[in-house]
Coordinates of C-alpha atoms and ligand atoms in Angstrom, one line a residue:
Chain A
X88 CA -5.4 14.9 1.2
X89 CA -4.5 11.3 0.9
X90 CA -1.6 11.8 -1.5
X91 CA 0.7 14.5 -2.5
X92 CA -0.2 14.5 -6.2
X93 CA -3.7 15.5 -5.4
X94 CA -2.6 18.3 -3.2
X95 CA -0.3 19.8 -5.7
X96 CA -2.5 19.4 -8.7
X97 CA -5.7 20.7 -7.3
X98 CA -4.6 24.0 -5.9
X99 CA -3.1 26.8 -7.8
X100 CA -1.7 29.1 -5.3
X101 CA -0.5 32.4 -6.9
X102 CA 2.8 33.8 -5.7
X103 CA 5.5 36.1 -7.0
X104 CA 7.3 33.2 -8.8
X105 CA 4.4 33.2 -11.3
X106 CA 6.4 36.0 -12.9
X107 CA 9.6 35.6 -14.8
X108 CA 12.8 36.3 -12.8
X109 CA 14.1 39.8 -12.7
X110 CA 16.6 39.3 -15.5
X111 CA 13.7 38.5 -17.8
X112 CA 11.0 40.8 -16.5
X113 CA 12.6 43.4 -14.2
X114 CA 10.6 44.3 -11.2
X115 CA 7.5 42.2 -11.7
X116 CA 8.3 39.6 -9.1
X117 CA 9.4 42.3 -6.7
X118 CA 6.2 44.2 -7.3
X119 CA 4.0 41.2 -6.7
X120 CA 6.1 40.4 -3.6
X121 CA 5.7 44.0 -2.3
X122 CA 2.0 43.8 -2.5
X123 CA 1.8 40.6 -0.4
X124 CA 1.4 40.2 3.3
X125 CA 4.4 38.5 4.8
X126 CA 2.3 36.6 7.2
X127 CA -0.1 34.8 4.8
X128 CA 1.7 35.4 1.5
X129 CA -1.4 36.6 -0.2
X130 CA -2.0 39.9 -1.8
X131 CA -3.0 42.3 1.0
X132 CA -6.6 42.0 2.1
X133 CA -7.8 45.1 3.9
X134 CA -4.2 46.2 4.6
X135 CA -3.3 47.9 7.8
X136 CA -0.1 49.6 8.8
X137 CA 1.5 49.0 12.2
X138 CA 3.2 51.9 14.0
X139 CA 6.5 51.0 12.4
X140 CA 5.1 51.4 8.9
X141 CA 4.9 47.7 8.0
X142 CA 1.8 46.5 6.3
X143 CA -0.2 43.3 6.8
X144 CA -3.7 42.0 6.1
X145 CA -6.1 43.1 8.7
X146 CA -7.0 39.6 9.7
X147 CA -3.4 38.4 9.8
X148 CA -2.1 41.2 11.9
X149 CA -5.1 41.2 14.2
X150 CA -4.7 37.5 14.8
X151 CA -1.0 37.9 15.4
X152 CA -1.3 40.9 17.7
X153 CA -3.6 38.8 19.9
X154 CA -0.7 36.5 20.3
X155 CA 2.2 38.9 20.6
X156 CA 2.1 42.7 20.7
X157 CA 4.9 43.4 18.2
X158 CA 5.4 43.9 14.5
X159 CA 6.2 40.5 13.1
X160 CA 8.7 42.0 10.7
X161 CA 10.8 44.4 12.8
X162 CA 9.6 43.3 16.3
X163 CA 9.0 46.9 17.3
X164 CA 6.4 46.7 20.0
X165 CA 2.9 47.8 19.0
X166 CA -0.7 47.0 19.6
X167 CA -4.1 46.9 17.8
X168 CA -4.5 50.5 19.0
X169 CA -1.9 51.7 16.5
X170 CA -3.3 49.9 13.5
X171 CA -4.2 52.3 10.7
X172 CA -5.9 51.6 7.4
X173 CA -3.5 51.6 4.4
X174 CA -6.0 53.0 1.9
X175 CA -3.4 53.6 -0.8
X176 CA -2.0 50.1 -0.5
X177 CA -5.5 48.7 -0.8
X178 CA -6.1 50.7 -3.9
X179 CA -2.9 49.5 -5.4
X180 CA -3.7 45.9 -4.6
X181 CA -7.2 46.3 -6.2
X182 CA -5.6 47.5 -9.4
X183 CA -2.9 44.9 -9.3
X184 CA -5.5 42.2 -8.9
X185 CA -6.9 43.2 -12.2
X186 CA -3.6 43.8 -13.9
X187 CA -2.0 40.7 -12.7
X188 CA -3.6 38.1 -15.0
X189 CA -3.2 40.4 -17.9
X190 CA 0.5 40.9 -17.3
X191 CA 1.0 37.2 -16.8
X192 CA -0.7 36.7 -20.1
X193 CA 1.8 39.2 -21.7
X194 CA 4.7 37.3 -20.1
X195 CA 3.4 34.0 -21.5
X196 CA 3.0 35.5 -25.0
X197 CA 6.5 37.0 -24.7
X198 CA 8.0 33.7 -23.7
X199 CA 6.2 31.9 -26.5
X200 CA 7.3 34.4 -29.0
X201 CA 10.9 34.1 -27.9
X202 CA 10.9 30.3 -28.2
X203 CA 8.5 29.4 -30.9
X204 CA 10.1 26.1 -31.7
X205 CA 9.7 24.6 -28.2
X206 CA 6.2 23.3 -28.0
X207 CA 4.7 24.0 -24.6
X208 CA 5.1 20.9 -22.4
X209 CA 2.5 22.1 -20.1
X210 CA -1.1 21.3 -20.8
X211 CA -3.0 24.5 -21.5
X212 CA -5.7 23.5 -19.1
X213 CA -3.4 24.0 -16.1
X214 CA -1.6 26.8 -17.8
X215 CA -1.2 29.0 -14.8
X216 CA 1.3 26.7 -13.3
X217 CA 3.4 29.2 -15.1
X218 CA 6.0 29.6 -12.3
X219 CA 7.5 26.3 -13.3
X220 CA 7.0 26.8 -17.0
X221 CA 9.0 29.9 -16.8
X222 CA 11.9 27.9 -15.6
X223 CA 12.2 26.6 -19.1
X224 CA 13.9 29.8 -20.1
X225 CA 17.0 28.5 -18.3
X226 CA 16.9 25.0 -19.8
X227 CA 19.4 24.1 -22.5
X228 CA 16.8 24.4 -25.2
X229 CA 16.5 28.1 -24.6
X230 CA 20.2 28.6 -24.1
X231 CA 20.8 27.6 -27.7
X232 CA 18.5 30.4 -29.0
X233 CA 20.2 33.4 -27.6
X234 CA 18.1 36.5 -28.1
X235 CA 19.2 39.8 -26.6
X236 CA 16.7 40.4 -23.9
X237 CA 16.2 44.2 -24.0
X238 CA 15.6 44.1 -27.8
X239 CA 13.1 41.4 -27.7
X240 CA 11.1 42.9 -24.9
X241 CA 10.9 46.2 -26.8
X242 CA 9.8 44.3 -29.8
X243 CA 7.1 42.7 -27.8
X244 CA 5.8 46.0 -26.8
X245 CA 5.9 47.4 -30.3
X246 CA 4.4 44.4 -31.9
X247 CA 1.1 45.5 -30.4
X248 CA 0.3 42.7 -28.1
X249 CA -3.4 42.2 -28.0
X250 CA -4.9 44.6 -25.5
X251 CA -7.6 42.1 -24.5
X252 CA -6.3 39.2 -22.6
X253 CA -9.1 37.1 -23.8
X254 CA -7.6 36.7 -27.3
X255 CA -4.8 34.4 -26.1
X256 CA -5.3 30.7 -26.5
X257 CA -3.8 30.2 -23.1
X258 CA -6.1 32.5 -21.2
X259 CA -7.2 30.8 -18.1
X260 CA -10.9 30.2 -18.2
X261 CA -11.2 30.2 -14.4
X262 CA -8.9 32.0 -12.0
X263 CA -8.8 31.9 -8.3
X264 CA -10.0 35.3 -7.0
X265 CA -7.1 36.9 -5.3
X266 CA -9.3 38.3 -2.7
X267 CA -11.8 35.6 -1.7
X268 CA -9.9 32.6 -3.3
X269 CA -13.0 31.4 -5.0
X270 CA -12.7 30.1 -8.6
X271 CA -14.0 32.8 -10.8
X272 CA -14.4 33.0 -14.5
X273 CA -11.6 35.1 -16.0
X274 CA -14.1 37.1 -18.0
X275 CA -15.9 38.4 -15.0
X276 CA -13.1 38.7 -12.5
X277 CA -13.1 42.5 -12.6
X278 CA -16.8 42.6 -12.1
X279 CA -16.5 40.1 -9.3
X280 CA -13.8 42.2 -7.6
X281 CA -15.8 45.4 -8.2
X282 CA -18.7 43.9 -6.4
X283 CA -16.7 43.0 -3.4
X284 CA -16.5 39.3 -4.1
X285 CA -20.2 38.7 -4.1
X286 CA -21.3 35.7 -6.0
X287 CA -21.4 37.1 -9.4
X288 CA -21.1 34.0 -11.4
X289 CA -22.0 30.4 -12.0
X290 CA -18.3 29.8 -12.5
X291 CA -17.4 29.9 -8.9
X292 CA -16.8 26.3 -8.2
X293 CA -18.1 25.2 -4.9
X294 CA -15.7 22.3 -4.9
X295 CA -13.9 23.1 -1.7
X296 CA -17.0 23.8 0.3
X297 CA -19.2 21.2 -1.3
X298 CA -16.7 18.6 -0.4
X299 CA -17.0 19.3 3.2
X300 CA -20.7 19.9 3.2
X301 CA -21.5 16.4 4.3
X302 CA -19.3 16.9 7.4
X303 CA -21.0 20.1 8.4
X304 CA -22.0 20.4 11.9
X305 CA -25.6 20.0 12.5
X306 CA -25.9 23.4 13.8
X307 CA -24.1 25.1 11.0
X308 CA -26.5 23.3 8.6
X309 CA -29.4 24.5 10.6
X310 CA -28.1 28.0 10.6
X311 CA -27.6 28.3 6.9
X312 CA -30.8 26.5 5.9
X313 CA -32.7 28.7 8.3
X314 CA -31.2 31.9 7.1
X315 CA -31.7 31.0 3.4
X316 CA -35.1 29.4 3.9
X317 CA -36.5 32.5 5.3
X318 CA -36.0 34.4 2.1
X319 CA -36.0 31.6 -0.4
X320 CA -37.5 28.2 -0.8
X321 CA -34.4 27.0 -2.8
X322 CA -31.8 25.3 -0.7
X323 CA -29.0 27.3 -2.2
X324 CA -30.6 30.7 -2.3
X325 CA -27.6 32.2 -4.1
X326 CA -29.7 35.0 -5.5
X327 CA -31.0 35.9 -2.2
X328 CA -27.5 36.0 -0.6
X329 CA -26.7 38.8 -2.9
X330 CA -29.5 40.9 -1.5
X331 CA -28.3 40.2 2.1
X332 CA -27.2 43.4 3.6
X333 CA -23.5 44.2 3.5
X334 CA -21.9 45.3 6.7
X335 CA -22.8 49.0 7.1
X336 CA -20.4 51.8 6.7
X337 CA -21.0 52.8 10.3
X338 CA -20.9 49.3 11.8
X339 CA -18.7 49.3 14.8
X340 CA -16.1 46.7 15.7
X341 CA -16.8 43.9 18.2
X342 CA -15.1 45.0 21.4
X343 CA -12.6 42.8 23.3
X344 CA -14.1 40.2 25.5
X345 CA -12.6 38.9 28.8
X346 CA -13.8 35.4 28.1
X347 CA -12.6 33.9 31.3
X348 CA -14.9 36.1 33.3
X349 CA -18.0 34.9 31.3
X350 CA -20.3 32.1 32.1
X351 CA -20.9 29.5 29.4
X352 CA -24.6 30.7 29.2
X353 CA -23.5 34.2 28.4
X354 CA -21.2 33.0 25.7
X355 CA -24.0 31.1 24.1
X356 CA -26.1 34.2 24.1
X357 CA -23.4 36.3 22.6
X358 CA -23.0 33.8 19.8
X359 CA -26.7 33.6 19.2
X360 CA -26.8 37.4 19.0
X361 CA -24.6 37.1 15.9
X362 CA -26.6 34.3 14.5
X363 CA -23.8 31.8 15.1
X364 CA -24.2 28.2 16.3
X365 CA -23.8 27.9 20.0
X366 CA -23.1 24.2 20.4
X367 CA -19.9 22.8 21.8
X368 CA -17.9 23.1 25.0
X369 CA -16.8 26.3 26.5
X370 CA -13.4 26.3 24.8
X371 CA -15.1 25.8 21.4
X372 CA -17.5 28.7 22.2
X373 CA -14.7 31.0 23.1
X374 CA -12.6 30.0 20.0
X375 CA -15.6 30.5 17.8
X376 CA -16.5 34.0 19.2
X377 CA -12.8 35.0 19.2
X378 CA -12.5 34.1 15.5
X379 CA -15.8 35.7 14.7
X380 CA -14.7 39.0 16.3
X381 CA -11.5 38.8 14.2
X382 CA -13.3 38.1 11.0
X383 CA -15.9 40.7 11.7
X384 CA -13.4 43.4 12.7
X385 CA -11.1 42.6 9.8
X386 CA -14.0 42.9 7.4
X387 CA -14.7 46.4 8.7
X388 CA -11.1 47.3 7.6
X389 CA -12.1 46.8 4.0
X390 CA -13.5 49.6 1.9
X391 CA -17.2 49.6 2.6
X392 CA -18.1 48.6 -0.9
X393 CA -15.7 45.6 -0.7
X394 CA -17.0 44.3 2.5
X395 CA -18.3 40.7 2.7
X396 CA -21.8 40.1 3.9
X397 CA -22.3 38.6 7.4
X398 CA -23.4 35.5 5.5
X399 CA -20.0 35.3 3.9
X400 CA -18.3 35.8 7.2
X401 CA -20.3 33.0 8.8
X402 CA -19.2 30.8 5.9
X403 CA -15.6 31.8 6.6
X404 CA -16.0 31.0 10.2
X405 CA -17.5 27.6 9.4
X406 CA -14.6 26.9 7.0
X407 CA -12.2 27.7 9.7
X408 CA -13.8 25.3 12.1
X409 CA -14.0 22.6 9.5
X410 CA -10.3 23.0 8.6
X411 CA -9.4 22.6 12.2
X412 CA -11.4 19.4 12.3
X413 CA -10.2 18.0 9.0
X414 CA -6.6 18.6 10.0
X415 CA -7.1 16.5 13.0
X416 CA -8.7 13.8 10.9
X417 CA -5.9 13.9 8.4
X418 CA -3.4 13.2 11.1
X419 CA -5.5 10.4 12.5
X420 CA -5.3 8.9 9.0
X421 CA -1.5 9.3 9.1
X422 CA -1.4 7.5 12.4
X423 CA -3.5 4.7 10.9
X424 CA -1.1 4.5 8.1
X425 CA 1.8 4.3 10.4
X426 CA 0.1 1.5 12.4
X427 CA -0.3 -0.4 9.2
X428 CA 3.5 0.0 8.6
X429 CA 4.3 -0.8 12.2
X430 CA 7.3 -2.9 11.4
X431 CA 9.1 -0.1 9.7
X432 CA 8.2 2.4 12.4
X433 CA 8.7 0.3 15.4
X434 CA 12.2 1.2 15.8
X435 CA 11.5 4.9 15.5
X436 CA 8.5 4.8 17.8
X437 CA 10.8 3.2 20.3
X438 CA 13.4 5.8 19.9
X439 CA 10.8 8.6 20.1
X440 CA 9.0 7.2 23.1
X441 CA 9.9 8.6 26.5
X442 CA 11.6 6.1 28.6
X443 CA 9.3 6.6 31.6
X444 CA 5.6 7.1 31.5
X445 CA 5.1 10.8 30.9
X446 CA 3.4 11.5 34.1
X447 CA 4.7 15.0 34.9
X448 CA 5.3 16.4 31.4
X449 CA 6.3 19.9 31.0
X450 CA 3.0 21.0 29.4
X451 CA 2.2 24.2 27.8
X452 CA -1.1 25.4 29.0
X453 CA -1.8 26.9 25.6
X454 CA -5.5 26.7 24.8
X455 CA -4.6 25.9 21.3
X456 CA -4.1 22.3 22.0
X457 CA -1.7 20.6 19.6
X458 CA -3.1 17.1 20.2
X459 CA -3.6 16.7 16.5
X460 CA 0.0 16.8 15.7
X461 CA 1.1 14.4 18.4
X462 CA 2.5 11.0 17.9
X463 CA 3.9 11.4 14.4
X464 CA 7.3 9.7 14.4
X465 CA 9.7 10.5 11.7
X466 CA 10.0 8.4 8.6
X467 CA 12.9 6.0 8.7
X468 CA 13.7 6.0 5.1
X469 CA 14.5 9.6 4.1
X470 CA 16.0 10.0 0.8
X471 CA 16.7 13.2 -1.0
X472 CA 14.2 14.0 -3.6
X473 CA 15.9 13.7 -7.0
X474 CA 12.8 15.2 -8.6
X475 CA 11.1 17.6 -6.2
X476 CA 7.8 17.6 -8.1
X477 CA 5.7 14.6 -7.6
X478 CA 3.3 16.0 -10.1
X479 CA 4.3 15.1 -13.6
X480 CA 2.4 18.0 -15.1
X481 CA 4.6 20.5 -13.3
X482 CA 8.0 21.3 -14.8
X483 CA 10.6 22.0 -12.3
X484 CA 14.2 22.6 -12.9
X485 CA 16.1 21.0 -10.1
X486 CA 18.7 23.4 -9.0
X487 CA 21.5 21.6 -7.3
Chain B
X394 CA -7.5 25.3 1.1
X395 CA -6.5 26.3 4.5
X396 CA -4.4 29.4 5.1
X397 CA -1.6 27.2 6.5
X398 CA -1.6 25.0 3.5
X399 CA -1.6 27.9 1.1
X400 CA 1.3 29.5 2.9
X401 CA 3.2 26.2 2.9
X402 CA 2.5 25.7 -0.8
X403 CA 4.0 29.1 -1.4
X404 CA 7.1 28.1 0.6
X405 CA 7.3 25.0 -1.5
X406 CA 7.1 26.9 -4.7
X407 CA 9.8 29.2 -3.5
X408 CA 12.0 26.3 -2.6
X409 CA 11.5 24.6 -6.0
X410 CA 12.1 27.8 -8.0
X411 CA 14.8 29.5 -6.0
X412 CA 16.4 26.4 -4.5
X413 CA 17.5 25.9 -1.0
X414 CA 20.5 27.6 0.6
X415 CA 23.8 25.6 0.7
X416 CA 23.8 22.7 3.1
X417 CA 20.0 22.6 3.3
X418 CA 18.0 20.0 1.2
X419 CA 14.3 19.3 1.1
X420 CA 13.9 15.6 1.8
X421 CA 10.2 15.1 2.0
X422 CA 7.2 17.4 1.7
X423 CA 4.3 15.1 0.7
X424 CA 1.7 17.0 2.6
X425 CA 1.1 20.1 4.6
X426 CA 1.5 18.4 8.0
X427 CA 5.0 17.1 8.1
X428 CA 8.1 18.0 6.2
X429 CA 11.7 16.7 6.4
X430 CA 14.8 18.6 5.5
X431 CA 18.5 17.7 5.8
X432 CA 21.0 20.1 7.3
X433 CA 24.7 20.2 7.2
X434 CA 27.2 22.9 8.2
X435 CA 29.5 23.7 5.3
X436 CA 33.1 24.9 5.8
X437 CA 35.0 24.6 9.0
X438 CA 32.9 23.7 12.0
X439 CA 32.5 21.1 14.8
X440 CA 30.1 19.2 12.6
X441 CA 32.2 18.8 9.5
X442 CA 31.0 15.9 7.5
X443 CA 27.9 15.3 9.6
X444 CA 24.4 15.4 8.0
X445 CA 21.3 15.9 10.1
X446 CA 17.6 15.7 9.4
X447 CA 15.0 18.1 10.7
X448 CA 11.3 17.2 11.1
X449 CA 8.8 20.1 10.8
X450 CA 5.2 19.6 11.9
X451 CA 2.6 22.2 11.2
X452 CA -0.7 22.8 12.7
X453 CA -3.7 24.7 11.1
X454 CA -2.7 27.9 12.8
X455 CA 0.7 28.0 11.0
X456 CA 2.4 30.5 10.4
X457 CA 0.7 32.4 13.4
X458 CA 1.7 29.3 15.4
X459 CA 5.3 28.1 15.2
X460 CA 6.0 24.8 13.6
X461 CA 7.1 22.0 15.9
X462 CA 10.8 21.4 14.8
X463 CA 13.2 18.7 16.0
X464 CA 16.1 16.8 14.7
X465 CA 15.3 13.3 13.5
X466 CA 16.8 10.5 15.6
X467 CA 16.6 7.1 14.0
X468 CA 19.0 4.5 12.6
X469 CA 20.1 6.9 9.9
X470 CA 20.2 10.2 11.6
X471 CA 21.3 11.4 15.0
X472 CA 20.8 14.7 16.8
X473 CA 23.8 16.9 16.7
X474 CA 25.9 17.0 19.9
X475 CA 25.2 20.6 20.9
X476 CA 24.4 22.4 24.1
X477 CA 21.0 23.4 22.8
X478 CA 20.0 20.0 21.3
X479 CA 18.7 17.1 23.4
X480 CA 19.6 13.6 22.5
X481 CA 15.9 13.0 21.5
X482 CA 16.2 15.7 18.8
X483 CA 14.4 18.4 20.7
X484 CA 15.9 21.8 20.2
X485 CA 16.1 24.7 22.7
X486 CA 16.0 27.7 20.4
X487 CA 14.1 30.9 21.1
X488 CA 13.0 31.2 17.5
X489 CA 11.0 28.0 17.8
X490 CA 9.3 29.3 21.0
X491 CA 8.7 32.8 22.2
X492 CA 10.7 34.5 19.4
X493 CA 8.8 32.8 16.6
X494 CA 7.4 35.3 14.1
X495 CA 4.8 34.5 11.5
X496 CA 6.9 36.1 8.8
X497 CA 9.5 33.4 9.3
X498 CA 9.5 30.3 7.2
X499 CA 10.8 26.7 7.1
X500 CA 13.9 27.8 5.3
X501 CA 14.5 30.7 7.8
X502 CA 14.4 28.2 10.6
X503 CA 16.8 25.9 8.9
X504 CA 19.2 28.8 8.3
X505 CA 19.0 29.8 12.0
X506 CA 19.7 26.2 13.1
X507 CA 22.5 25.9 10.7
X508 CA 24.2 29.0 12.1
X509 CA 23.5 27.8 15.6
X510 CA 25.5 24.7 14.8
X511 CA 28.2 26.6 12.9
X512 CA 28.9 28.8 15.9
X513 CA 29.2 25.9 18.3
X514 CA 32.5 25.9 20.3
X515 CA 32.1 22.8 22.3
X516 CA 30.2 19.6 21.3
X517 CA 28.2 18.6 24.4
X518 CA 24.6 17.9 25.4
X519 CA 22.5 20.3 27.5
X520 CA 23.3 19.8 31.2
X521 CA 19.8 18.5 31.9
X522 CA 19.7 16.2 28.9
X523 CA 19.0 12.9 30.7
X524 CA 16.3 14.4 33.0
X525 CA 14.6 16.1 30.1
X526 CA 14.7 13.2 27.6
X527 CA 13.2 10.9 30.2
X528 CA 10.1 13.1 30.6
X529 CA 10.0 14.9 27.2
X530 CA 6.6 15.1 25.5
X531 CA 6.5 13.8 21.9
X532 CA 5.9 17.3 20.6
X533 CA 8.7 19.7 21.6
X534 CA 6.2 22.6 21.4
X535 CA 4.8 21.3 24.6
X536 CA 8.0 22.0 26.3
X537 CA 8.7 25.4 27.8
X538 CA 12.3 25.9 27.3
X539 CA 14.2 28.5 29.2
X540 CA 16.6 30.3 26.9
X541 CA 20.1 31.1 28.1
X542 CA 22.9 32.7 26.4
X543 CA 25.0 29.6 26.3
X544 CA 23.5 26.6 28.0
X545 CA 19.9 25.7 27.8
X546 CA 17.5 24.1 30.1
X547 CA 14.0 22.8 29.9
X548 CA 11.8 24.1 32.6
X549 CA 9.5 21.5 34.1
Ligands
ZN1739 ZN1 -2.1 38.3 5.3
ZN1740 ZN1 7.6 46.6 11.6
ZN1741 ZN1 -13.5 37.3 -4.7

């Protein structure tokens, strides 16, 4: 995360703007939007409805309701008690996950057909940065070639666009799984989804997790090597993971815990009961168990066949802990950077610093300490971005 | 990629494709920790001709946890003179505290603050400005503001 270019190149985050705007492809963006959770912005994962009828991912709304007992959209008061499984929405999302890459493919073909003269400026390898590419339809190039939209779209349908998405040259080889976010080969994405995001392929890149492997907590490493070692001598044990039991149909949710009443020893036992690491201070233990309960209970809101294994959930939990640590690290780096540029920041730091030593600060006693975002003074040289995209491979039309 | 980063990436894509509302400009979003946007009130208002900058800081729990938002105060930008804005840039706005909702976004916050400025009748600092600024934490999220209809006050 050292520079912006890396961030914006590495991650393809699908969103409704992947589709052409409504004048070009009526309803597609809106459909994609409607199937997304307004908290995380992803396509619903184990969608639940709140009493008001609004829908969110199980994990998102459970996490939020633990903070505030109201619907985040309409603020009607509610609680976990009123959460209901939105089976129909889940089915719709499942189908949309499969249809989405295909429809994006059709949109690309359509766009290419409309403007055959304009060579694609985007490298095919990063093709599904299509949200930006689509903007070319509003560039002068396209305005010259005026084609009546309704006619051309009908033509496209009649011209018998290839029913198999694999035939297009721009078919993405690897797409991020809309459910588990892993990189999955396009050709097996359906299979992968059908199997509830189990590791079905060699195409799943371990890049995100392998990068952080070195920083793994000792106890996490022990945990995984122990679990996998017991069934396989290989250190990866991928094949064995598949045979790990999924969470049963009749598994029951982890009940609420009044953490403040518990002794640290009891917390460690509870974590051990779930085969979770039990190192760290009490706050860490509570956070870990809390998050585990959320992940575990949200997983139960998935259709049984789509549920992740406990092993997967532990991986998720580990990822969550690592992210919290990395974030802290990243800000430390920023601080270091600012120290290196002290001259430029001196003035700002002075301005931002309290005039007296902060002895009796109005402190929030929130357990989610925000130490990691402290001491970041603003940059003194703010200039409007003339070109908002630092990444030259992304085509963005600057709308003034 | 963390949920917070993915969510911010989506907001960024939205900003870059749909643009920002009038008077709001993205100044800097080089990472998923700190963003800067500029803000001005268009049309007739107490702040005609003034341009402000907002700093957003995100933690890994965003959007469940609200961003830390404040006006930039440096040699180029000043905090607007407003009954809910302290001279150090800290803002007393319920939407940044107890009324935050995870369905809100950076742009939604900007719009709210823009209309907060637009509806201002009298340019003045919060009554407890000097006391607050003298003891204010660096991160405004560490302050528990008490929200009033008109005037604001930071509760110690
Ligand atoms: Zn969600
Ligand atoms: Zn609602
Ligand atoms: Zn998956």
